[in-house]
Amino acid sequence: MPGERLTVRTTSEIGRFPGAAPPTRVELTIQNEGEKKREEGGCLWWLRKMCPCCCKHPNTTSYDVTDKVEFTKLPTPAAIVDPPKPKPENGEAKETDEGKLSVCSVDLLSSKAGQNRQEHHTDLYHRDELILRRGQTFQIEVELNRPFSTDTDKLYLELKTGSLPLVSKGTHVIIPLVKHLEDERWEAKIVEQNGNKIKLSINSPANAVIGLYELTVTTSSLKGDATTTYTSSKNIVMLFNPWCEEDSVFLDNEEERKEYVLNDTGRIYYGTEKQIGARTWNFGQFHEGILEACLFIMEKSEMPPSGRGDPVNVVRVISAMINAQDDYGVLVGNWSGDYSDGVSPTAWSSSVEILRKYHSTNGTPVSYGQCWVFSGITTTVLRCLGIPSRSVTNFQSAHDTDVSLTTDVYLNENLEPIDYLNRDSVWNFHVWNDCWMARPDLPPGNGGWQAVDATPQETSQGTFRCGPASVNAIRSGHVYLKHDTPFVFAEVNSDKIYWQRNLDGTFKQIYSEKKAVGHCISTKAVGSDKRADITSLYKHEEDSEEERIAVETASRYGSKPDVYSTPVAEDVSVEVKVDGEGPRVGADAQLKILVKNLSSQPRQATIHSQVAVMYYTGVLKGTIKKEQMPVELSPNEEKTIDWVLPYQQYQSQLVDQAAFMLTLCGRVTETKQVLANQTTFRLRTPDITITPIGDAVVGKEMAAKITFTNPLPSTLKGVVFRVEGLGLQEGHEVVVGDVGAHSKVTLTEHFIPSQPGPRKLVASLDCEQLSQVHGVADIVVLEQ
């Protein structure tokens, strides 16, 4: 369909401006459902509050009968059995006893533009609730039925979280009224009094439990008369505080706090070390419904509320809950290539839709994800809760299945891989997360960045989770420190050992690669979309004495502590070169094999090459080409061999990521030196081009033209585009259908920006024949 133009446009009443035209999926039903629930009749609400046993909430079926987390209602603890409060009219209380002090109303001062939200860096969260960070003072206003007197009246606050609040567990907090506030404790002080109104400044400790709190205000006289209790209709949300020096997640750099806590978009890297690709990901931690979803995940995890003040506990639980492997978590992993009953992992470009869908379905796992999706969601949840985090990609990432801290490759007598024995694998890339925190549970020096991985690979203490593991401990080889440090160490710094089968069935070690894994460890740079290489944080320079000491130290704690290769004199080397950005899908793949003779004598060798289609996880689908290449080298000669994989040989064999592994093995005739090399490469896919049209102004309609050209000489079946832009329009699908060979598709999106500032419009393509096709446009939205 060359030249065909598809224009997609729907209208909807979304966000701040009626008539905003994001053609959205029905994510609205999630919010509408929540609004409907909040708008139930006042009488029914009052009856439920006064007599919960008679007017129960309707049950909602779920895996563990965990209710949706909503800001509007927190279960009232049974301990409060005060008589009904007098109802105020026009700001004045109706007194039941002459002179008795009671609360008429409480203003949490929760406006986004107010002092509380601004000072606590929570003004970006979508809802107008009081969202706070621990270890920092905040203010509320209390209206009483008469002026408060410190000589005759008594007042204190209570905060409760969880289903069974206990003072001893820090989940039931009693906040006294004091004359002077002190750090690191719950206290309140009257800072302003005007008639019947008092303004309180409240201090929280930096180790407070995070989550949803209910607030009550209790008043009485100093004589000990009967008390009155007022329960606020709105709840308070407490988060971790990277701005507070006493908080264990404190990050002492404002630009890094902006990047790792406040930035709601980012970049996730994929591909191979020689062909690094990048895609934009919308984390959306401040988006409508995401904070509720994150609190819901914590509730569903059944982690005791008393443990939610420790970021080590929280991160470990989140790493388990993001995958659905054993606890009905957020996302189902799928590496089969069949996503017909869900969404292809490469089609996602945002955490928002996934988290809102999980929450709105009361905890039904969403299908499907792979490592970069698990990482993107983990970044969203941790940043939303206030823990600095980032997505990290490790290229040539080893998967050690037997805790040997080596990656073992088994070859037969002819130096061909023995597939059924090669259980260890090296993924082209693997994406996990770093999160920032102190580690008081470890020896000094192990705080800072911690590796955490939500992709279900191996179990940890019986559950599919990984981390947090100290990056400093990984770098030093201190794999005896918790949590899951050996697994992450093997991913980034294990040796690859080659074994050859003897005629009697035994194996001998013939070669050791010390630089085979852990390359180009990447994350988005602070303050820009550039790639930052953080390999040096995870490992010392390759072949340095420090790096070898770290490997040997780690290996002592593995299942094969005595396996080390015997050094051999190496005067012939073989490596594979990829020109430019590498081969493209739909064309022949061309690489160069460079063989060097470093000696002053001639050398001969026969190189066996074998190329296989490979999932990015390192699992081989099947070999598609084999050949032998005799090589004769003069003294000090370098020879380049052109290697070609024709399109016709791979066109029907492609899997996700369009990846291949080229294995080279051989032996030098004169010295019996073994040559071995494994190189992964991918076929580059085309980008989606997004061109903004018109001025980008809040409340004013604009458009964007999205274009894509099919690179294949065959028809793409069932093409679907996914488009989303935080602050621009809701995420939605555009069904295009079949796209002919080398055809061009053009979509025109119409939408009304709802938020000012720099924004990103992201599009991705979902299609069985192509994956990792995406595009992004930077749009700066001006105020109206």
Coordinates of C-alpha atoms in Angstrom, one line a residue, residues 42-480:
G42 CA -23.6 9.8 51.8
C43 CA -26.1 7.8 53.9
L44 CA -24.7 4.5 52.8
W45 CA -21.2 5.7 53.5
W46 CA -22.2 6.9 57.0
L47 CA -24.0 3.5 57.7
R48 CA -20.9 1.6 56.7
K49 CA -18.7 3.7 58.9
M50 CA -21.0 3.5 62.0
C51 CA -21.9 -0.2 61.5
P52 CA -19.5 -2.1 59.3
C53 CA -20.9 -5.4 60.3
C54 CA -24.3 -4.6 58.8
C55 CA -23.2 -2.7 55.7
K56 CA -20.2 -4.6 54.3
H57 CA -18.5 -3.6 51.1
P58 CA -19.3 -6.0 48.3
N59 CA -16.6 -8.7 47.8
T60 CA -14.3 -8.5 44.8
T61 CA -12.8 -11.8 43.5
S62 CA -9.0 -11.8 43.5
Y63 CA -6.2 -14.2 44.0
D64 CA -5.7 -13.2 47.6
V65 CA -8.8 -11.0 48.1
T66 CA -6.7 -7.9 48.4
D67 CA -8.9 -4.7 47.9
K68 CA -7.9 -2.0 45.5
V69 CA -5.9 0.7 47.1
E70 CA -7.8 4.0 47.0
F71 CA -7.0 7.3 48.7
T72 CA -10.5 7.9 49.8
K73 CA -10.9 5.2 52.4
L74 CA -8.7 3.5 54.9
P75 CA -10.2 0.8 57.2
T76 CA -11.0 2.5 60.5
P77 CA -9.4 0.5 63.4
A78 CA -11.9 -1.0 65.8
A79 CA -10.2 0.6 68.8
I80 CA -12.0 3.9 68.1
V81 CA -15.4 3.8 69.8
D82 CA -16.1 7.4 70.4
P83 CA -19.7 8.8 70.3
P84 CA -20.7 10.5 67.0
K85 CA -19.0 13.8 66.4
P86 CA -21.2 17.0 66.4
K87 CA -21.7 18.1 62.8
P88 CA -20.4 21.7 62.1
E89 CA -22.5 24.2 60.2
N90 CA -20.8 27.1 58.5
G91 CA -17.5 26.4 60.2
E92 CA -19.0 26.4 63.8
A93 CA -19.4 23.4 66.0
K94 CA -22.6 22.5 67.9
E95 CA -21.4 21.9 71.4
T96 CA -22.9 18.9 73.3
D97 CA -21.4 20.0 76.6
E98 CA -20.7 23.6 77.5
G99 CA -17.0 24.5 77.0
K100 CA -16.1 21.0 75.8
L101 CA -13.4 21.2 73.1
S102 CA -14.0 19.4 69.8
V103 CA -12.7 19.4 66.3
C104 CA -14.9 20.8 63.5
S105 CA -12.7 20.2 60.5
V106 CA -9.1 19.4 59.5
D107 CA -7.4 21.0 56.4
L108 CA -4.4 18.9 55.4
L109 CA -3.1 21.7 53.2
S110 CA -2.6 19.2 50.4
S111 CA -2.8 21.5 47.3
K112 CA -0.1 20.8 44.7
A113 CA 0.8 24.5 44.8
G114 CA 0.9 24.6 48.6
Q115 CA 3.8 24.6 50.9
N116 CA 3.6 21.0 51.9
R117 CA 3.6 19.5 48.5
Q118 CA 6.2 21.9 47.2
E119 CA 8.7 21.4 50.1
H120 CA 8.3 17.7 50.0
H121 CA 8.8 17.5 46.2
T122 CA 5.5 15.7 45.7
D123 CA 3.7 18.4 43.7
L124 CA 4.1 16.3 40.5
Y125 CA 1.8 13.5 41.7
H126 CA -1.5 13.7 40.0
R127 CA -3.9 13.8 42.9
D128 CA -4.6 16.6 45.4
E129 CA -3.9 14.4 48.4
L130 CA -1.4 15.1 51.2
I131 CA 1.7 13.2 49.9
L132 CA 4.7 13.6 52.2
R133 CA 8.3 12.4 52.5
R134 CA 9.4 11.2 55.8
G135 CA 11.9 13.0 58.0
Q136 CA 10.5 16.4 57.1
T137 CA 8.0 18.7 58.8
F138 CA 4.6 19.4 57.4
Q139 CA 1.7 21.6 58.4
I140 CA -2.1 21.1 58.8
E141 CA -4.9 23.4 60.0
V142 CA -7.4 22.3 62.6
E143 CA -10.7 24.2 63.2
L144 CA -12.1 23.8 66.7
N145 CA -15.5 24.8 68.2
R146 CA -13.8 27.4 70.4
P147 CA -10.3 28.9 70.8
F148 CA -7.7 26.5 72.1
S149 CA -6.1 27.2 75.5
T150 CA -2.8 25.6 76.4
D151 CA -3.7 26.1 80.1
T152 CA -6.9 24.1 80.1
D153 CA -7.0 22.0 76.8
K154 CA -5.2 18.9 75.6
L155 CA -4.8 17.8 72.0
Y156 CA -2.9 15.1 70.2
L157 CA -2.8 13.4 66.8
E158 CA -2.8 9.7 65.8
L159 CA -1.6 8.2 62.5
K160 CA -2.5 4.5 61.7
T161 CA -1.4 2.3 58.8
G162 CA -2.1 -1.3 58.1
S163 CA -5.0 -3.6 59.1
L164 CA -3.7 -4.0 62.7
P165 CA -1.9 -0.8 63.8
L166 CA 0.4 -1.3 66.8
V167 CA 2.5 1.3 68.6
S168 CA 5.2 -1.2 69.2
K169 CA 5.5 -1.8 65.4
G170 CA 5.5 1.9 64.4
T171 CA 2.2 1.5 62.5
H172 CA 0.2 3.3 65.2
V173 CA 1.8 6.7 65.9
I174 CA 0.7 9.0 68.7
I175 CA 1.9 12.6 68.1
P176 CA 2.0 14.8 71.2
L177 CA 1.8 18.5 71.2
V178 CA 5.1 20.1 72.3
K179 CA 6.6 23.6 72.7
H180 CA 9.7 22.8 70.6
L181 CA 10.1 20.4 67.8
E182 CA 13.1 18.0 67.8
D183 CA 14.4 15.9 65.0
E184 CA 13.9 12.2 64.5
R185 CA 10.6 11.9 66.4
W186 CA 6.9 12.3 65.8
E187 CA 5.9 15.7 67.4
A188 CA 3.5 18.5 66.7
K189 CA 3.7 22.2 67.6
I190 CA 1.2 25.1 67.3
V191 CA 2.8 27.6 65.0
E192 CA -0.2 29.9 64.4
Q193 CA -3.5 30.5 66.2
N194 CA -6.3 32.6 64.8
G195 CA -9.6 32.5 66.6
N196 CA -10.9 28.9 66.6
K197 CA -8.2 27.8 64.1
I198 CA -4.8 26.5 64.9
K199 CA -2.0 25.6 62.5
L200 CA 0.2 22.7 63.5
S201 CA 3.7 22.0 62.3
I202 CA 4.3 18.2 62.5
N203 CA 7.7 16.4 62.4
S204 CA 8.2 12.8 61.3
P205 CA 11.3 10.6 61.8
A206 CA 13.4 9.6 58.8
N207 CA 12.7 5.9 59.5
A208 CA 9.0 6.1 59.5
V209 CA 6.9 3.4 57.8
I210 CA 5.9 4.4 54.3
G211 CA 2.4 3.9 53.0
L212 CA -1.2 5.1 53.5
Y213 CA -2.1 6.6 56.9
E214 CA -5.4 7.5 58.6
L215 CA -5.3 10.7 60.7
T216 CA -7.3 11.3 63.9
V217 CA -7.3 14.3 66.2
T218 CA -8.2 13.8 69.9
T219 CA -9.1 16.6 72.2
S220 CA -9.9 16.8 75.9
S221 CA -9.2 19.0 78.9
L222 CA -6.2 18.8 81.2
K223 CA -8.6 17.7 84.0
G224 CA -9.1 14.4 82.2
D225 CA -12.7 14.9 81.1
A226 CA -14.1 12.7 78.3
T227 CA -12.3 13.0 75.0
T228 CA -13.6 13.6 71.5
T229 CA -12.0 12.1 68.4
Y230 CA -12.2 13.5 64.9
T231 CA -11.2 11.3 62.0
S232 CA -10.0 13.0 58.8
S233 CA -12.0 12.1 55.7
K234 CA -8.7 12.2 53.7
N235 CA -5.7 10.0 54.2
I236 CA -2.0 10.9 54.2
V237 CA 0.6 9.1 52.1
M238 CA 4.2 8.8 53.4
L239 CA 7.1 8.1 51.1
F240 CA 10.9 7.7 51.3
N241 CA 12.9 10.9 51.3
P242 CA 16.1 11.2 49.2
W243 CA 16.3 14.8 50.2
C244 CA 16.6 14.0 53.9
E245 CA 20.2 13.3 55.2
E246 CA 18.9 10.9 57.9
D247 CA 16.8 8.8 55.5
S248 CA 18.7 5.7 54.3
V249 CA 17.8 6.5 50.7
F250 CA 19.4 10.0 50.9
L251 CA 21.1 11.0 47.6
D252 CA 23.5 14.0 48.0
N253 CA 23.2 15.4 44.5
E254 CA 20.3 17.5 43.3
E255 CA 20.8 16.7 39.6
E256 CA 20.8 13.0 40.4
R257 CA 17.7 13.4 42.5
K258 CA 16.0 15.1 39.6
E259 CA 17.0 12.2 37.3
Y260 CA 16.6 9.2 39.5
V261 CA 13.5 10.3 41.4
L262 CA 11.6 13.0 39.5
N263 CA 12.3 12.2 35.8
D264 CA 9.2 10.3 34.5
T265 CA 10.8 9.3 31.2
G266 CA 14.1 7.5 30.4
R267 CA 16.1 5.4 28.0
I268 CA 16.5 1.6 28.0
Y269 CA 19.3 0.0 26.0
Y270 CA 19.3 -3.2 24.1
G271 CA 20.9 -5.1 21.2
T272 CA 24.6 -6.1 21.4
E273 CA 27.7 -4.5 22.6
K274 CA 28.7 -3.6 19.1
Q275 CA 25.2 -2.5 18.1
I276 CA 23.7 -0.8 21.1
G277 CA 20.1 0.3 20.5
A278 CA 18.1 2.6 22.7
R279 CA 14.4 3.1 23.3
T280 CA 12.5 5.7 25.2
W281 CA 10.4 4.5 28.1
N282 CA 7.7 6.4 29.9
F283 CA 8.0 5.6 33.6
G284 CA 5.1 7.8 34.5
Q285 CA 5.5 7.5 38.3
F286 CA 3.4 10.7 38.8
H287 CA 0.6 9.7 36.4
E288 CA -2.9 9.4 37.5
G289 CA -3.5 6.1 39.3
I290 CA 0.2 5.0 39.5
L291 CA 0.7 5.9 43.2
E292 CA -2.4 3.9 44.1
A293 CA -1.2 1.0 42.0
C294 CA 2.2 1.0 43.8
L295 CA 0.6 1.1 47.2
F296 CA -1.7 -1.8 46.1
I297 CA 1.3 -3.8 45.1
M298 CA 2.8 -3.4 48.6
E299 CA -0.6 -4.5 50.1
K300 CA -0.8 -7.5 47.8
S301 CA 2.7 -8.6 48.7
E302 CA 1.5 -9.2 52.3
M303 CA 4.7 -7.6 53.6
P304 CA 4.0 -6.6 57.2
P305 CA 3.5 -2.8 57.4
S306 CA 6.1 -2.6 60.1
G307 CA 8.7 -3.7 57.5
R308 CA 7.9 -0.9 55.1
G309 CA 10.3 1.6 56.7
D310 CA 13.4 -0.4 55.5
P311 CA 14.2 0.2 51.8
V312 CA 16.1 -3.1 51.7
N313 CA 12.9 -5.0 52.6
V314 CA 10.8 -2.9 50.2
V315 CA 13.1 -3.3 47.2
R316 CA 13.4 -7.1 47.8
V317 CA 9.6 -7.4 47.9
I318 CA 9.1 -5.2 44.9
S319 CA 11.6 -7.4 42.9
A320 CA 9.4 -10.4 43.6
M321 CA 6.0 -8.6 43.0
I322 CA 6.9 -7.2 39.6
N323 CA 7.0 -10.7 38.1
A324 CA 4.0 -13.1 38.3
Q325 CA 6.1 -16.2 38.6
D326 CA 5.0 -17.3 42.1
D327 CA 2.9 -14.6 43.7
Y328 CA 0.5 -13.3 41.1
G329 CA 2.7 -10.2 40.6
V330 CA 2.3 -7.5 38.0
L331 CA 3.7 -9.0 34.8
V332 CA 3.9 -12.5 33.1
G333 CA 7.2 -13.3 31.5
N334 CA 7.1 -14.9 28.1
W335 CA 10.1 -15.8 25.9
S336 CA 8.3 -18.3 23.6
G337 CA 7.6 -15.9 20.7
D338 CA 3.9 -16.6 21.0
Y339 CA 2.1 -13.6 22.5
S340 CA -1.3 -14.2 20.8
D341 CA -3.2 -14.1 24.1
G342 CA -1.5 -10.9 25.3
V343 CA 0.7 -8.0 24.3
S344 CA 4.2 -8.6 22.8
P345 CA 6.9 -7.4 25.1
T346 CA 8.4 -5.2 22.4
A347 CA 5.1 -3.4 22.0
W348 CA 5.2 -1.8 25.4
S349 CA 6.8 1.6 25.8
S350 CA 5.4 2.7 29.1
S351 CA 4.8 1.3 32.6
V352 CA 1.5 3.3 33.0
E353 CA -0.9 1.0 31.1
I354 CA 0.6 -2.1 32.7
L355 CA 0.4 -0.9 36.3
R356 CA -3.1 0.6 35.9
K357 CA -4.4 -2.5 34.3
Y358 CA -3.0 -4.7 37.1
H359 CA -4.6 -2.4 39.7
S360 CA -7.9 -2.1 38.0
T361 CA -8.3 -5.9 37.7
N362 CA -7.5 -6.3 41.4
G363 CA -4.2 -8.0 40.8
T364 CA -4.6 -10.0 37.6
P365 CA -1.1 -10.4 36.1
V366 CA -0.6 -8.6 32.8
S367 CA 0.7 -10.4 29.7
Y368 CA 3.5 -10.2 28.6
G369 CA 7.0 -8.9 29.5
Q370 CA 10.7 -9.5 29.1
C371 CA 13.6 -8.1 31.0
W372 CA 13.4 -4.4 29.8
V373 CA 9.7 -4.3 30.7
F374 CA 10.3 -5.8 34.1
S375 CA 13.0 -3.2 34.6
G376 CA 10.9 -0.3 33.4
I377 CA 8.1 -1.1 35.8
T378 CA 10.6 -1.6 38.6
T379 CA 12.0 1.9 38.0
T380 CA 8.5 3.3 38.0
V381 CA 7.5 1.7 41.3
L382 CA 10.7 2.6 43.1
R383 CA 10.8 6.2 41.9
C384 CA 7.1 6.5 42.8
L385 CA 7.8 5.3 46.4
G386 CA 10.8 7.7 46.7
I387 CA 13.7 5.3 46.2
P388 CA 16.3 6.6 43.6
S389 CA 16.5 4.1 40.8
R390 CA 17.5 3.6 37.2
S391 CA 17.3 0.9 34.5
V392 CA 20.7 -0.7 33.7
T393 CA 21.6 -2.8 30.7
N394 CA 24.5 -5.4 30.8
F395 CA 25.7 -6.6 27.4
Q396 CA 27.0 -10.2 27.1
S397 CA 25.2 -11.0 30.4
A398 CA 26.0 -14.4 31.8
H399 CA 23.3 -16.7 33.3
D400 CA 25.0 -19.0 35.7
T401 CA 22.8 -22.0 36.4
D402 CA 24.9 -23.9 38.9
V403 CA 26.5 -21.1 41.1
S404 CA 29.9 -22.0 39.7
L405 CA 30.7 -18.4 38.9
T406 CA 31.9 -19.6 35.5
T407 CA 30.2 -19.8 32.2
D408 CA 30.9 -23.3 30.8
V409 CA 30.9 -24.2 27.1
Y410 CA 31.1 -27.9 26.2
L411 CA 32.4 -29.0 22.8
N412 CA 32.6 -32.4 21.2
E413 CA 35.6 -34.1 19.7
N414 CA 35.2 -32.0 16.5
L415 CA 35.0 -28.7 18.5
E416 CA 31.3 -28.4 17.9
P417 CA 29.0 -27.2 20.7
I418 CA 27.1 -29.9 22.6
D419 CA 23.8 -28.1 23.0
Y420 CA 22.2 -30.3 25.6
L421 CA 25.1 -29.8 28.0
N422 CA 25.4 -26.1 27.5
R423 CA 23.0 -25.0 30.3
D424 CA 24.8 -21.8 31.1
S425 CA 24.0 -19.1 28.7
V426 CA 25.2 -15.6 27.8
W427 CA 22.3 -13.2 26.9
N428 CA 23.0 -10.6 24.3
F429 CA 21.8 -8.1 26.9
H430 CA 20.0 -8.2 30.1
V431 CA 18.2 -5.2 31.8
W432 CA 17.9 -4.9 35.6
N433 CA 17.9 -1.9 38.0
D434 CA 20.2 0.0 40.3
C435 CA 18.6 1.6 43.4
W436 CA 20.3 3.9 45.9
M437 CA 20.4 3.3 49.6
A438 CA 22.6 2.8 52.7
R439 CA 23.2 -0.8 53.7
P440 CA 23.5 -0.8 57.5
D441 CA 23.0 -4.6 57.3
L442 CA 26.4 -4.9 55.5
P443 CA 30.0 -4.0 56.4
P444 CA 30.8 -0.3 55.8
G445 CA 31.5 0.7 52.2
N446 CA 28.7 -1.4 50.7
G447 CA 26.1 1.3 50.5
G448 CA 25.2 3.4 47.4
W449 CA 24.0 1.7 44.3
Q450 CA 22.4 -1.7 44.7
A451 CA 21.5 -4.1 41.9
V452 CA 17.9 -5.5 41.9
D453 CA 16.4 -7.7 39.2
A454 CA 12.7 -8.4 38.8
T455 CA 13.0 -10.7 35.8
P456 CA 12.3 -14.2 36.9
Q457 CA 15.5 -16.2 36.3
E458 CA 16.5 -18.1 39.4
T459 CA 14.8 -18.3 42.8
S460 CA 16.2 -16.6 45.9
Q461 CA 15.1 -18.2 49.2
G462 CA 12.4 -19.9 47.3
T463 CA 11.0 -16.9 45.4
F464 CA 11.8 -15.5 42.0
R465 CA 13.6 -12.3 43.0
C466 CA 17.1 -10.9 43.0
G467 CA 18.7 -8.3 45.2
P468 CA 19.4 -5.8 46.5
A469 CA 23.1 -6.7 45.9
S470 CA 25.7 -4.1 46.7
V471 CA 27.4 -3.0 43.5
N472 CA 30.6 -2.3 45.5
A473 CA 30.5 -5.9 46.8
I474 CA 30.0 -7.2 43.2
R475 CA 33.0 -5.2 42.0
S476 CA 35.2 -6.5 44.8
G477 CA 34.1 -10.1 44.4
H478 CA 32.6 -10.2 47.9
V479 CA 29.8 -12.6 46.9
Y480 CA 29.2 -13.8 50.5

